[in-house]
Every structure is written in C-alpha cells, then in structure tokens.
Short mmCIF file of C-alpha atoms in Angstrom, two decimals:
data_model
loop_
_atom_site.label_atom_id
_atom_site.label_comp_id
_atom_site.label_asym_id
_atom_site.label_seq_id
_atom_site.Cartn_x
_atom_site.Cartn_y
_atom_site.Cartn_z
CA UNK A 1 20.56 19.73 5.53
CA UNK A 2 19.05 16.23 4.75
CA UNK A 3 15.66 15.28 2.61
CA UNK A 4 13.11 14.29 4.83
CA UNK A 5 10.77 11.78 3.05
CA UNK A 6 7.82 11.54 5.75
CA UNK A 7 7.99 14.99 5.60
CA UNK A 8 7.75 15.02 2.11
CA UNK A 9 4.51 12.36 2.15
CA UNK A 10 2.73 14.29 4.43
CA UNK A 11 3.58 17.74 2.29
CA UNK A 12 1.83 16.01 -0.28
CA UNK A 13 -1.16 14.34 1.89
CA UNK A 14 -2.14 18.30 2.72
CA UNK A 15 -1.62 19.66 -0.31
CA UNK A 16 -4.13 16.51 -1.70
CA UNK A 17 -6.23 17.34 1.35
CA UNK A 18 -6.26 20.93 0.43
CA UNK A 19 -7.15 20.17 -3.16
CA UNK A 20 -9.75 18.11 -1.88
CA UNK A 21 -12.90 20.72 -1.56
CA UNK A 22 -12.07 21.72 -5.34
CA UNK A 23 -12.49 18.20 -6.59
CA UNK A 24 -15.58 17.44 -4.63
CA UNK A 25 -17.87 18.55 -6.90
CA UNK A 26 -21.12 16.29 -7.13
CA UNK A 27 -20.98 13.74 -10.54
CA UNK A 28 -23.97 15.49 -11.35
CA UNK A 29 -21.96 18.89 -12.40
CA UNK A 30 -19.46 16.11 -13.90
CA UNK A 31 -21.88 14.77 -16.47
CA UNK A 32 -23.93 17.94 -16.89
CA UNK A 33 -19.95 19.63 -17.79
CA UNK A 34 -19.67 16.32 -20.13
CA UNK A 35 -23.14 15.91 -21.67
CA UNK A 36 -23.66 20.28 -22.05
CA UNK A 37 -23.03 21.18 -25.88
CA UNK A 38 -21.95 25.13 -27.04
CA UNK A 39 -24.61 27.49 -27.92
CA UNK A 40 -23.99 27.72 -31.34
CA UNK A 41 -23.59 23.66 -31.92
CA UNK A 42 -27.30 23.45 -29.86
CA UNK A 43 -28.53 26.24 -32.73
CA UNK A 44 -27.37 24.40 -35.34
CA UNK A 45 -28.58 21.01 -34.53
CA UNK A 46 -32.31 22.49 -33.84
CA UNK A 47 -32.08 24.31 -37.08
CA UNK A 48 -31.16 21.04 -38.97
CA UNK A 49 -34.02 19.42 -37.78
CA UNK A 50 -36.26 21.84 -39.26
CA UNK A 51 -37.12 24.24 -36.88
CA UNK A 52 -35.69 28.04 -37.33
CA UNK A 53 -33.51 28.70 -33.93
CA UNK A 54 -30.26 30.92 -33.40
CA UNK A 55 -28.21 31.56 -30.72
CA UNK A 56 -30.12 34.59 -30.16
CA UNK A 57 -33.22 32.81 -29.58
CA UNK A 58 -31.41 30.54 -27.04
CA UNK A 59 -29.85 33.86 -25.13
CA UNK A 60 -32.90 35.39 -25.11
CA UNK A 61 -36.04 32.41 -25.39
CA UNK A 62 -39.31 33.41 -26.63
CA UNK A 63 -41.93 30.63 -24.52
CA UNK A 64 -44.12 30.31 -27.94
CA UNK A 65 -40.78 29.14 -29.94
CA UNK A 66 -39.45 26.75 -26.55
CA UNK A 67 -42.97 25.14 -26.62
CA UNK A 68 -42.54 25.08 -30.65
CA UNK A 69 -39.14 23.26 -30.37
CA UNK A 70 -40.19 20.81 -27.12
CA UNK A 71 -43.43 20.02 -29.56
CA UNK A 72 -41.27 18.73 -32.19
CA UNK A 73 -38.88 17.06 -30.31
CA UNK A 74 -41.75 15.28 -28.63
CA UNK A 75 -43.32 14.74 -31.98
CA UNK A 76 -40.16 13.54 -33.08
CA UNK A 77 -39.26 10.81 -30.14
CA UNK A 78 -42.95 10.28 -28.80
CA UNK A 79 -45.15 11.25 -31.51
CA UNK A 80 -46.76 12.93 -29.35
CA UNK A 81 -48.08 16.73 -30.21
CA UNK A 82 -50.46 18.87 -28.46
CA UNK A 83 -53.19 18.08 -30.49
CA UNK A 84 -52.62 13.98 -30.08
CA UNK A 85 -53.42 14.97 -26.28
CA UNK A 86 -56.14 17.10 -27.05
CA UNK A 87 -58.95 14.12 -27.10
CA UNK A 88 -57.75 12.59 -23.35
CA UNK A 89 -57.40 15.65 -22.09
CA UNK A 90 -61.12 16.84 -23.48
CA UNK A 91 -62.35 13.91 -22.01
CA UNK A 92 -60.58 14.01 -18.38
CA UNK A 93 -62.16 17.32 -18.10
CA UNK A 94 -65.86 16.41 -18.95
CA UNK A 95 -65.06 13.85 -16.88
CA UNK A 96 -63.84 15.66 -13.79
CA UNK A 97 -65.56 19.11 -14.48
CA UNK A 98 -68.44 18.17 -16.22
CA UNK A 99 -70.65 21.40 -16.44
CA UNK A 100 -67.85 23.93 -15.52
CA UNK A 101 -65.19 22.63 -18.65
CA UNK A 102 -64.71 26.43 -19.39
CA UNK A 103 -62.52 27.14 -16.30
CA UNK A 104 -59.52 26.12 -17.85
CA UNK A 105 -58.74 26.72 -21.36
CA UNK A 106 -58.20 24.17 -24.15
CA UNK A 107 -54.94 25.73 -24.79
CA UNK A 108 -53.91 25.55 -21.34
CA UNK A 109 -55.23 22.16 -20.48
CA UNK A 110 -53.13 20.53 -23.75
CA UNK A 111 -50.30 22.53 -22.95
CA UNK A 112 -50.51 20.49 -19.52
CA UNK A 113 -51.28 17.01 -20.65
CA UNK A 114 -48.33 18.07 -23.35
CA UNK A 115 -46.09 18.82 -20.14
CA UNK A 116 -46.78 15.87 -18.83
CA UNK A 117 -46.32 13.64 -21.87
CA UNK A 118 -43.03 15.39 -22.15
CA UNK A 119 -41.71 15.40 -18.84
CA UNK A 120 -41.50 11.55 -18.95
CA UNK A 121 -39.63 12.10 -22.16
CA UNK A 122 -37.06 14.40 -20.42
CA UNK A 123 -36.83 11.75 -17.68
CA UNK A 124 -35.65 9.17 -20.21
CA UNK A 125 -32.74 11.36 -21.39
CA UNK A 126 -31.77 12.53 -17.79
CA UNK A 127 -33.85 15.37 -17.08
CA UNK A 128 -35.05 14.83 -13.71
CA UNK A 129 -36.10 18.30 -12.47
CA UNK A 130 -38.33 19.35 -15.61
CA UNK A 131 -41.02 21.74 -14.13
CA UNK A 132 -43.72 23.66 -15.93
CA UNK A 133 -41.47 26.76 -16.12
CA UNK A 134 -39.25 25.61 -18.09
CA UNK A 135 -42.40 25.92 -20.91
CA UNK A 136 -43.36 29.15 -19.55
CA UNK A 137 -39.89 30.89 -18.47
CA UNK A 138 -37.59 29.35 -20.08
CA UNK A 139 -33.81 30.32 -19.38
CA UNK A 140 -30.35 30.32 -21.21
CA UNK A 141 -28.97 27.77 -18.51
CA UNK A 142 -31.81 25.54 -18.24
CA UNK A 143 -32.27 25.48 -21.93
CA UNK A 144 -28.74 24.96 -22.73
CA UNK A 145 -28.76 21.55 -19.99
CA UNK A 146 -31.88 20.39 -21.51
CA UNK A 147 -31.37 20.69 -25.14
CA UNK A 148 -27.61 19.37 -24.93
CA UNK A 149 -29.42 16.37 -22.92
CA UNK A 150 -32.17 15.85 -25.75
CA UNK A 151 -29.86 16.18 -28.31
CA UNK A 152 -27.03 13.52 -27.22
CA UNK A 153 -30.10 11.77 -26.60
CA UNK A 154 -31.51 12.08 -30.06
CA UNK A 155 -27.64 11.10 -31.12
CA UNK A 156 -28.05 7.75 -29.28
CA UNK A 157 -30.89 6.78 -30.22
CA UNK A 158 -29.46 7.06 -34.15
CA UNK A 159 -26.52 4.80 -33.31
CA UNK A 160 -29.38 2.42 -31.60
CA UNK A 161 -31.52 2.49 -35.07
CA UNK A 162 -30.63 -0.91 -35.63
CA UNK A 163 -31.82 -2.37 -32.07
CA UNK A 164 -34.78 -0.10 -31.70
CA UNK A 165 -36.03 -0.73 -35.09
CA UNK A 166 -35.85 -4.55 -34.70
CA UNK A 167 -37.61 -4.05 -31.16
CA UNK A 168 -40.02 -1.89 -33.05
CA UNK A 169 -40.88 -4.24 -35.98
CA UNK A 170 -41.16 -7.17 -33.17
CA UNK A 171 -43.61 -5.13 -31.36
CA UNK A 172 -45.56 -3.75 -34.58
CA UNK A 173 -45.62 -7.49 -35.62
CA UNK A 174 -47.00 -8.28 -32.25
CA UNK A 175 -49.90 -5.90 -32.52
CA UNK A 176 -51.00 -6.83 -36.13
CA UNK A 177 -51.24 -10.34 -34.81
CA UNK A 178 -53.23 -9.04 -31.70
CA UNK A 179 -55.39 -6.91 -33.99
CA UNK A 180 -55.53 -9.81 -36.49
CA UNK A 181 -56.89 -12.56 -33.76
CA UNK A 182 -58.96 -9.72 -31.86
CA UNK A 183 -60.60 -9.21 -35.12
CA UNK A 184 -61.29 -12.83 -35.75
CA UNK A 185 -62.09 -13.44 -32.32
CA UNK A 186 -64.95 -11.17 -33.22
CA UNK A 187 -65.69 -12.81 -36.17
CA UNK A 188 -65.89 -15.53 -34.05
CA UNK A 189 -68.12 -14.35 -31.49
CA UNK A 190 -70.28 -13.06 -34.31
CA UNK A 191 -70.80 -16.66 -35.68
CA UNK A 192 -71.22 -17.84 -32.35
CA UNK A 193 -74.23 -15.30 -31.45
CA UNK A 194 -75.36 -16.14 -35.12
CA UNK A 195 -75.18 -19.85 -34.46
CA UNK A 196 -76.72 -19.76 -30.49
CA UNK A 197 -79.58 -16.95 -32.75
CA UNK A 198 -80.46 -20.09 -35.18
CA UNK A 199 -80.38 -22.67 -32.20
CA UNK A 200 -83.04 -20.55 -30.20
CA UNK A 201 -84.73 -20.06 -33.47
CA UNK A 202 -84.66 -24.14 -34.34
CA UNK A 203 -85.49 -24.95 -31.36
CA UNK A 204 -88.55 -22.73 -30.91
CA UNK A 205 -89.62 -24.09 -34.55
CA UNK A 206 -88.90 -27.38 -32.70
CA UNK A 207 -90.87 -27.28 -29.89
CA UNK A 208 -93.65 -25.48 -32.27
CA UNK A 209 -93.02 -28.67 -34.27
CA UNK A 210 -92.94 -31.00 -31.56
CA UNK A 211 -96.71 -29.49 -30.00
CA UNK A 212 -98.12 -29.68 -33.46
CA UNK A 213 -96.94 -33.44 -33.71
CA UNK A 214 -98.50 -34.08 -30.51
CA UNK A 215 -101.36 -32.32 -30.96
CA UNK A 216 -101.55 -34.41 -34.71
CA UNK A 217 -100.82 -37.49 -32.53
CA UNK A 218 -103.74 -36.92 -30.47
CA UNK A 219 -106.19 -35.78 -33.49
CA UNK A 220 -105.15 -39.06 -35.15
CA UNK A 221 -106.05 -41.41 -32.55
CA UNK A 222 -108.76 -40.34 -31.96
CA UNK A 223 -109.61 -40.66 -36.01
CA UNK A 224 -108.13 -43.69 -35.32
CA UNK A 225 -110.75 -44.75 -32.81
CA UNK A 226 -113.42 -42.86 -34.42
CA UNK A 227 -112.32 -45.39 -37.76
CA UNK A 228 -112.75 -48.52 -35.51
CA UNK A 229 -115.91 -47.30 -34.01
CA UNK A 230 -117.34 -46.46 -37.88
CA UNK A 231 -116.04 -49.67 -38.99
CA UNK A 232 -117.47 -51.89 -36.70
CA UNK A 233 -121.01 -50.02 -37.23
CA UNK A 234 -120.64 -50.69 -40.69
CA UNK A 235 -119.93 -54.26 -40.32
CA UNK A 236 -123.04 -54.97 -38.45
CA UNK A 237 -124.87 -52.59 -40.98
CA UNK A 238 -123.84 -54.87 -43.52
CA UNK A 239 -124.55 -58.05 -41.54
CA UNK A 240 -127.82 -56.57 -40.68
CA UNK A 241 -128.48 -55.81 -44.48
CA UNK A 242 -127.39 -59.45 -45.57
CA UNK A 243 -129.57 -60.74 -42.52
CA UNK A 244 -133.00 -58.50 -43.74
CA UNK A 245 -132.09 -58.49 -47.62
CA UNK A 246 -132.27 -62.56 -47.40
CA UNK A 247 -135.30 -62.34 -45.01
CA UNK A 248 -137.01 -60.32 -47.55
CA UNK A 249 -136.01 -62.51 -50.44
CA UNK A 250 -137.92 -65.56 -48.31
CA UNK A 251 -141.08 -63.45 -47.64
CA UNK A 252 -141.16 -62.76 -51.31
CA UNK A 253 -140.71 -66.19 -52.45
CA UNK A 254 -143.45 -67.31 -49.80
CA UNK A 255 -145.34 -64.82 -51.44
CA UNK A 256 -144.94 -65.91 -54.79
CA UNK A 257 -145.40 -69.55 -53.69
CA UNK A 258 -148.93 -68.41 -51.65
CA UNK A 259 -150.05 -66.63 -55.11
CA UNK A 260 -149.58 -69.56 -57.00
CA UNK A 261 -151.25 -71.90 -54.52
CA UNK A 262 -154.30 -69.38 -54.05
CA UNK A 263 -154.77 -69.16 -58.18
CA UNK A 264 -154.18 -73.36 -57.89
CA UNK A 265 -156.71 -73.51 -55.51
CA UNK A 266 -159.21 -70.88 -56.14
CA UNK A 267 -161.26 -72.91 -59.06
CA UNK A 268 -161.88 -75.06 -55.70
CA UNK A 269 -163.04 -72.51 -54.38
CA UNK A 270 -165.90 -71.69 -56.16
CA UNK A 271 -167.64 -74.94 -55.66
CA UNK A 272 -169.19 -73.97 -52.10
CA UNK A 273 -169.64 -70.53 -51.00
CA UNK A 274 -169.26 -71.19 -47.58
CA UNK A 275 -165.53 -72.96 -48.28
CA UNK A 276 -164.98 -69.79 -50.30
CA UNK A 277 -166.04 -67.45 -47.42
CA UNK A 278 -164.20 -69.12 -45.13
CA UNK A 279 -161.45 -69.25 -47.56
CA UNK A 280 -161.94 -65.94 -48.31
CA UNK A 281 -161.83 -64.78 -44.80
CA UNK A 282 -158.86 -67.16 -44.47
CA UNK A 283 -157.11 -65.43 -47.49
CA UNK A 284 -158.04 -61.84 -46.41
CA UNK A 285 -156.20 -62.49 -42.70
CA UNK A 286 -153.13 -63.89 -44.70
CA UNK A 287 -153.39 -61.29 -47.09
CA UNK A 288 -153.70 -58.59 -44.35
CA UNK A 289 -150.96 -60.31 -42.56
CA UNK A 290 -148.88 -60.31 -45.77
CA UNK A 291 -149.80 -56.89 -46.19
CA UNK A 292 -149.01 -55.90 -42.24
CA UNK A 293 -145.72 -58.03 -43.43
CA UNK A 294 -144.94 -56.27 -46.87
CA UNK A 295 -145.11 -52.79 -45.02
CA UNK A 296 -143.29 -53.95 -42.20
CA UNK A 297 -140.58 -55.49 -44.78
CA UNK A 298 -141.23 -52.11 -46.93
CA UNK A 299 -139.67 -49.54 -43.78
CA UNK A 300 -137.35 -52.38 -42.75
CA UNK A 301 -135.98 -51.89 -46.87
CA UNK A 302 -136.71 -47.96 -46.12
CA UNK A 303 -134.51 -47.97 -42.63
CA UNK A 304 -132.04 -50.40 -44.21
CA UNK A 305 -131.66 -48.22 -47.17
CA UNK A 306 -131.30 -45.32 -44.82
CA UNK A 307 -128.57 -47.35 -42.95
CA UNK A 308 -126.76 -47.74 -46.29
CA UNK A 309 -127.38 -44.56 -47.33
CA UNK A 310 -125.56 -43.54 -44.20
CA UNK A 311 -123.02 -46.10 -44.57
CA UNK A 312 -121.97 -44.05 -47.64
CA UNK A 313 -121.34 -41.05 -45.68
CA UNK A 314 -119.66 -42.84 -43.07
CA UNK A 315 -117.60 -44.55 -45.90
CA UNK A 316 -116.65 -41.07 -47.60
CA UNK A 317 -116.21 -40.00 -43.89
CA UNK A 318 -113.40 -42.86 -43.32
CA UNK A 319 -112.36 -42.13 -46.59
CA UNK A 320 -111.62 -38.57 -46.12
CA UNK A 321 -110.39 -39.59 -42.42
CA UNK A 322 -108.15 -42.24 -44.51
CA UNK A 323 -106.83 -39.37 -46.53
CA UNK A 324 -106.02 -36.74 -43.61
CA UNK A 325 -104.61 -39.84 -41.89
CA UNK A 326 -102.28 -40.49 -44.97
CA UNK A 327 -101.36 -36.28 -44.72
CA UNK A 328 -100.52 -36.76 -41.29
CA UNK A 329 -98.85 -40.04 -41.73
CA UNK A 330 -96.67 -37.46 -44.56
CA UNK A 331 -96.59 -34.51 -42.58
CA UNK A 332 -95.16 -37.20 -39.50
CA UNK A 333 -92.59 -38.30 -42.00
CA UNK A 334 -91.82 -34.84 -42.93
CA UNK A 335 -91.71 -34.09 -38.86
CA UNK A 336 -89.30 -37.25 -38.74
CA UNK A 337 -87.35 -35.77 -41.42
CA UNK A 338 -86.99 -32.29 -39.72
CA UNK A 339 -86.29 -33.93 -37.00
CA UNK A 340 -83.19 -35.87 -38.63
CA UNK A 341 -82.23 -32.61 -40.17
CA UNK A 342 -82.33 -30.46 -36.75
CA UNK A 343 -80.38 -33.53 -35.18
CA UNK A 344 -77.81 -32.89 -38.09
CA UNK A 345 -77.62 -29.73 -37.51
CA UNK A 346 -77.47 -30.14 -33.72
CA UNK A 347 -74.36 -32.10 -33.87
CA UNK A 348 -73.10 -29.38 -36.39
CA UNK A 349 -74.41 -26.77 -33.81
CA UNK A 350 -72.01 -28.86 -31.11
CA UNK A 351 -69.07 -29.54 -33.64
CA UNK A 352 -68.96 -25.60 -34.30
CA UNK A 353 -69.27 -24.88 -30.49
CA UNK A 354 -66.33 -26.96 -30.13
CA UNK A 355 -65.09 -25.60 -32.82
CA UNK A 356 -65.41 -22.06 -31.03
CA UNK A 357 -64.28 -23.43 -27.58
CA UNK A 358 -60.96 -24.83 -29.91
CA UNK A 359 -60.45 -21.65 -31.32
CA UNK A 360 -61.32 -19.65 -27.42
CA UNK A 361 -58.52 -22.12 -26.29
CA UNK A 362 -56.06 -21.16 -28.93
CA UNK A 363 -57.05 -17.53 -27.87
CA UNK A 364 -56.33 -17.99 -24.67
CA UNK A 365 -52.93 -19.81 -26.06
CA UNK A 366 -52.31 -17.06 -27.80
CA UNK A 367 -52.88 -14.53 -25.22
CA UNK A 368 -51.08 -16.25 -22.83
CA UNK A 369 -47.68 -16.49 -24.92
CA UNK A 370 -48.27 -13.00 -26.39
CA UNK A 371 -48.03 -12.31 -22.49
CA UNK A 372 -44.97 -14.22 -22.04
CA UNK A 373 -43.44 -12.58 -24.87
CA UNK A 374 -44.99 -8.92 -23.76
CA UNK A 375 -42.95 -9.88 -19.95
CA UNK A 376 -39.75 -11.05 -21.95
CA UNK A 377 -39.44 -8.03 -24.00
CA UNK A 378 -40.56 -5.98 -20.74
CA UNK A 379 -37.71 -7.58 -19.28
CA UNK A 380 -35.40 -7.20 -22.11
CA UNK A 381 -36.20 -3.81 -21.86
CA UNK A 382 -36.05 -2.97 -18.56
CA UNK A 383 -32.55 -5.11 -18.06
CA UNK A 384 -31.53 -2.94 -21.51
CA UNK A 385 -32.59 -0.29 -19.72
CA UNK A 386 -30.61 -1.41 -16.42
CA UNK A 387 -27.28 -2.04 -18.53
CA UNK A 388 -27.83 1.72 -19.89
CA UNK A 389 -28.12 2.92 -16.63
CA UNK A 390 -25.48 0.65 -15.52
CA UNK A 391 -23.11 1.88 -18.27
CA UNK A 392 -24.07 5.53 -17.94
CA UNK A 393 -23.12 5.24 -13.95
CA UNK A 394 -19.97 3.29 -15.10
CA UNK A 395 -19.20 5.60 -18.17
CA UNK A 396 -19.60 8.65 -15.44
CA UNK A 397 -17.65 7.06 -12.70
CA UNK A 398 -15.03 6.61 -15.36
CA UNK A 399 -15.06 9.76 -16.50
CA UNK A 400 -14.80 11.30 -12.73
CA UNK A 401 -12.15 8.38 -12.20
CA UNK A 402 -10.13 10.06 -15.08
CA UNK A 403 -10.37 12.93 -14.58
CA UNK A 404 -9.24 12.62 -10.94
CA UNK A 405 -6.48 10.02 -12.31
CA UNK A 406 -5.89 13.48 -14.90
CA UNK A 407 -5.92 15.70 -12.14
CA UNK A 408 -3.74 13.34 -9.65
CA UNK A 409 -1.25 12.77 -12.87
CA UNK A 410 -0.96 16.65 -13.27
CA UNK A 411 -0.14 17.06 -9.27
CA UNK A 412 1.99 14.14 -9.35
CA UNK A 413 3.88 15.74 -12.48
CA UNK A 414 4.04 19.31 -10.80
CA UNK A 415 5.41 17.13 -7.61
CA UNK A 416 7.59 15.25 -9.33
CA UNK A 417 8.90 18.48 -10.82
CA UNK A 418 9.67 19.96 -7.85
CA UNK A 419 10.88 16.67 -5.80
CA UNK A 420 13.15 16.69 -9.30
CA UNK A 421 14.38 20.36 -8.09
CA UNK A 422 14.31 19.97 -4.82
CA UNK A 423 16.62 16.74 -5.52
CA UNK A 424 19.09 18.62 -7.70
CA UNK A 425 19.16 21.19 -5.39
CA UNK A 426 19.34 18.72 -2.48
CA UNK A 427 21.96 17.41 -5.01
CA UNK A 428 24.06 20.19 -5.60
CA UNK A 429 23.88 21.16 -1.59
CA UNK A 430 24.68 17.68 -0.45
CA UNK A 431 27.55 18.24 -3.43
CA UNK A 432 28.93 21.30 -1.53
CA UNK A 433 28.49 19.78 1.73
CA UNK A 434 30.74 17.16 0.79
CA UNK A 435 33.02 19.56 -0.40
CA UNK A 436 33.27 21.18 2.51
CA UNK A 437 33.31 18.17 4.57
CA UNK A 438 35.92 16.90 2.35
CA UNK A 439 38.24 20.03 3.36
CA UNK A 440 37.07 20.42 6.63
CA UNK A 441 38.37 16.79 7.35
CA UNK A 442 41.55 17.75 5.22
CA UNK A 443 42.18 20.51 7.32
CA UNK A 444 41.13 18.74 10.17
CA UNK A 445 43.59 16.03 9.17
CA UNK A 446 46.20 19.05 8.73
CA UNK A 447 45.23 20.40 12.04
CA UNK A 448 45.40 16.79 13.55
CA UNK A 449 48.94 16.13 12.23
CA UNK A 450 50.10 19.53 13.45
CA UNK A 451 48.31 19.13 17.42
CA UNK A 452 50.39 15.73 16.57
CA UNK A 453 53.43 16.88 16.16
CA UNK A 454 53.20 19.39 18.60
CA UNK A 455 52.27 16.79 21.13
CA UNK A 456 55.07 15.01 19.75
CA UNK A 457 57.29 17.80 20.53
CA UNK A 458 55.73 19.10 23.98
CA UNK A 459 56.16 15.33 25.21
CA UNK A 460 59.61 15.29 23.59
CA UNK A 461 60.34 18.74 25.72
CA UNK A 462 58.71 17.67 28.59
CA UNK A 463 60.83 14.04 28.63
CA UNK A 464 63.66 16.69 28.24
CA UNK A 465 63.07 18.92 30.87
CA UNK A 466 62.89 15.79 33.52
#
C-alpha cells in the first residue's frame, strides 16, 4: 500500500468543491452577519438616546413607537422631523391639488415627505431597500438590520466628530458670509434704486430748471429789446425837449425884445394916427401871430410835458425791467450754481455707480470663488465619500477574504490532521511492510541458500551418477 499524492490533491479539490455552495453566500449576508447587533444591545442603545424601547418592543413593534424612534433618529442625523416637512409638503399639495387638499391627510402626507426625507438617510448608512412598510409593518428582522445599520452608523459618525465638525464650521462660515454679502448686496441695491430715485428726481428738477431758464432767457431778451427800444425813444424825447425847450427860450426872448421895442416905439406912434393904425394893424398881425405862436409853443410845452411825463413811466418801467433783469441775472446765477451742484453730484452719482459696479464685480468675485470652493468641498466630499465606499468594499472583501482564509485554515488544519494520521498510519504500515519484507527476504535468502545447496547437491549427484 503506497500514499498517492495526486490522489490526495484531488481528495482535497472535491472536498473544497463540495464546500463550495456553503461558502457562496452573497457579501451582502457577509456584512449584514458583521454590521447586525443583538436585540438587547439595539434596546439599550435606543434607550440611551432617550427614547423608551425594550426588547419586547423590538419582538413585537408597535408602528406609532417605529415612526417615534425613525423621527428621532432623523431628528438626530438630519434634523429633520415631521413637522420641519410639514410646510413643503402643505405647499406641494396646494400646489398639485389645489381645491381637493383634503384627499390626503396632513398626517399622512408628512408621514410621506418624512419617508422620503428618511429613506435618503437610510441610503447613507446602507439601507438600500427601505420601503414604506417598514413605517407601517414593521418586523423583528427588518428592524433588527436597520437599527444595527443606523446605529454603527451613528457610532461612525462620533469617531468622525472631528472631520465633520470642521466640514461643518467651514460650511456654516460659508453661509454667514453668503448671508452677510447677500444682505449687503441688498443694501446695495437699495442705495442704488435710492441713488437712480434722486437722479430721475434731479434730473426732472433739471429739465424743470433748464425750461424755466429758457423760458427766463427768452423773457429777458425780449426786456432786453424792449430796454433798447425805450431807450432810444427816450433819447430822442430828450433831444426833442432840448430842441423845443431852446426854441421856446428864443420865441420868448424875441418876445421880450418885440415888447421893449413896441413900448420904445409907441410914443412915435402917437404922432400920426394913420402911422399908428397902420402900426397898430401891424402890431395886432404880430401880436396875433405871436399869439397863434405862444399857443402853438403852449401845446408844444403841453405835448412835451406829456412826453416827459411819459418818459417817467417809461423810466420807472426800465427801472423795474432793470430790477427783474438784476433777479433774473440772480436767479441765472443761482441756475448756474445748481447747475455746478447737480454736475457735482452727477460725477458723485457716476463715482457711486462705479462704486456699485466695483462692489457687483467683487460679488460676482465672490460668488464665483464661493463656487469654486462649494465644487472643492463637493468634491472633497464626494471623493470622501468614494474612499468610504472604497474602504467599506475593501473592509468587506477583507472580511469575506478572512473569513474564507479562516475557513480554508480550519480545512487545511482538519486536513493536515488527517494527512498527519493517515501518515503515521501510512507510517506504521509501511513500518510493518518492511518488516515483513525484511523476513520475507530473510527467509527468502534462507530458502535461496537451501534451493542452493540442494542444487549444489543434485548437480553433485547427478556428476556422480554419470
């Protein structure tokens, strides 16, 4: 009897081969078998957090408790209750069933938007196949898979505090500076409609400004005109005055001068009647004349009077024209100065609209690298994410690689064992066999020496005989 090694391999290739549908289990069972916590351990933790739970209550779940317990560990992870969904969900129904909101309950329709809040929860920790029963008949198993899920969850998210609490802070810091330059880009915008409110508003008063200096413009030249015109009547009233007031003045001295000659001459006069007629009719037609003269000297003085008379007016006229002329020449200079000040305050318009287009650009800056930082810590999270996922796969391939290398050391031990007996047996036969062979061969050798010697003998006989 010899050991057969091939033999042997192949022994042990079937008995592998026939261990094989035992060990193909999927890695799902594998990490469910590693991940699933005892009854009493999954009592204990919920009651710790709070929540009254026994192992009774997981045996036999009560759906009002379950929904209690998922509602806190949402709360708890997600801070997210049925009452935080209870706005979004009142307003998805108005929005979708408008009129007809009573079909479905409040109750029911935040238990849904709960269940769907919390099903992306479950998905996190590894719960893929969360369904709606599980909230409304709940069972031992299922509850036992999900809790123990939640819970190692819950235990590795404490060992993460530090991480997730930095991440956290980063993100909370991110949002009061969004919230910070939202609110001041308000402010901003606020200034700006303020500022574009007082341009329209200065440059309505403006162009109100600007019609009334036209309109001022125009009224003044034509005072201005209306000066001229008065002026140069006034001139040639006053020329005309000097002209009649000096014509009168030699009138009155030929006057005087004919007076004195007549009294000179009148004792002459009385010598001859006839001279005297004839003088007197002489003096009578220069008298008359002087008379016709005087009177038409006397309305000249009347009309020239009446001329200055209205000279006057026309003077206080100018005067008064002299004075609104001086108010508009102040209200212009006023106008000018307005103008100055809504130029000022048109460049100061401009330098704050630049100042608002500075602070839109920072804004947009801002925005931009609050993006960039939004995509890095997306992609720090999802490659975080990635390397969890990586290490769960490699943390359950190593655990189904040891405990096949477990399961392959314990067959290789029990095969060892009995290659170890079937040795010592092979041993202790291969020991007898030599034995035997050992005193088969002496006997043999025995036997040998005595065919020998009786070949010896026969030959010896037989050379005899012949």
């Amino acid at each position: 009897m010899d050991y057969n090694a091939r033999a042997s391999q192949q022994f042990r290739s079937q008995g592998q081969t026939s261990r094989g549908p035992g060990q193909g289990r999927p890695k799902q069972d594998d990490s469910d078998a590693f991940m699933r916590l005892s009854d009493l351990e999954i009592a204990g933790c919920i009651s710790d957090i709070g929540v009254p739970f026994s192992r009774e209550d997981l045996l036999k779940p009560q759906p009002q408790q379950i929904q209690k317990v998922f509602e806190w560990f949402a709360e708890l992870l997600m801070n997210i209750t049925r009452e935080t969904v209870e706005p979004a969900m009142r307003a998805a129904a108005e929005d979708v069933c408008k009129e007809h909101m009573d079909i479905i309950p409040p109750d029911t329709r935040n238990l849904m938007g709960f269940y769907a809040s919390l099903k992306k929860l479950l998905v996190e920790c590894g719960i893929n196949d969360f369904s709606f029963s599980d909230l409304l008949r709940p069972t031992h198993d299922r509850l036992v898979r999900i809790f123990s899920y939640i819970i190692n969850f819950v235990r590795f998210r404490e060992t993460q505090t530090a991480t997730i609490d930095e991440h956290f802070n980063k993100i909370e810091s991110t949002k009061a500076r969004i919230d910070t330059l939202y609110i001041e880009n308000q402010d901003m915008e606020a200034r700006l409609d303020e500022m574009r409110r007082e341009r329209k508003m200065m440059e309505s008063q403006a162009k109100e400004k600007m019609k009334r200096n036209e309109e001022l413009k125009a009224k003044l030249l034509e005072l201005t005109k209306g000066q001229a015109k008065v002026a140069e009547r006034m001139e040639k009233a006053k020329s005309e005055k000097e002209r009649l007031t000096g014509v009168l003045e030699e009138k009155t001295e030929k006057c005087i001068a004919l007076r004195q000659d007549s009294e000179k001459l009148r004792p002459y006069a009385q010598q001859s009647s006839a001279a005297l007629q004839a003088n007197l009719t002489e003096l009578s037609e220069n008298l008359a004349r002087d008379k016709g003269l005087t009177e038409a000297l006397e309305k000249r003085t009347r009309a020239l009077q009446t001329s200055a008379d209205t000279f006057g007016v026309v003077s206080n006229d100018v005067t008064s024209c002299i004075k609104v002329l001086e108010e508009v020449s102040n209200e212009l200079q006023k106008e000018d100065e307005e103008n100055l000040d809504g130029a000022k305050r048109r460049d100061a318009l401009s330098e704050r609209g630049n100042n608002v287009r500075d602070v839109e650009r920072t804004e947009a800056l801002l925005q931009r690298q609050l993006a960039r930082w939004m995509e890095r810590t997306e992609i720090l999270r999802k490659g975080s994410n990635e390397k969890a996922d990586a290490a769960k796969k490699r943390m359950e391939e190593l655990r189904s690689v040891h405990k096949k290398l477990t399961e392959e050391r314990g067959d290789k031990g029990r095969e060892m064992e009995r290659r170890r007996v079937r040795i010592e047996q092979t041993e202790k036969k291969m020991a007898d066999l030599k034995e035997n062979i050992e005193t088969e061969i002496h006997s043999a050798h025995d036997e040998y020496l005595k065919m020998d010697s009786h070949i010896k003998l026969y030959i010896t006989e037989m050379e005899q005989a012949i």
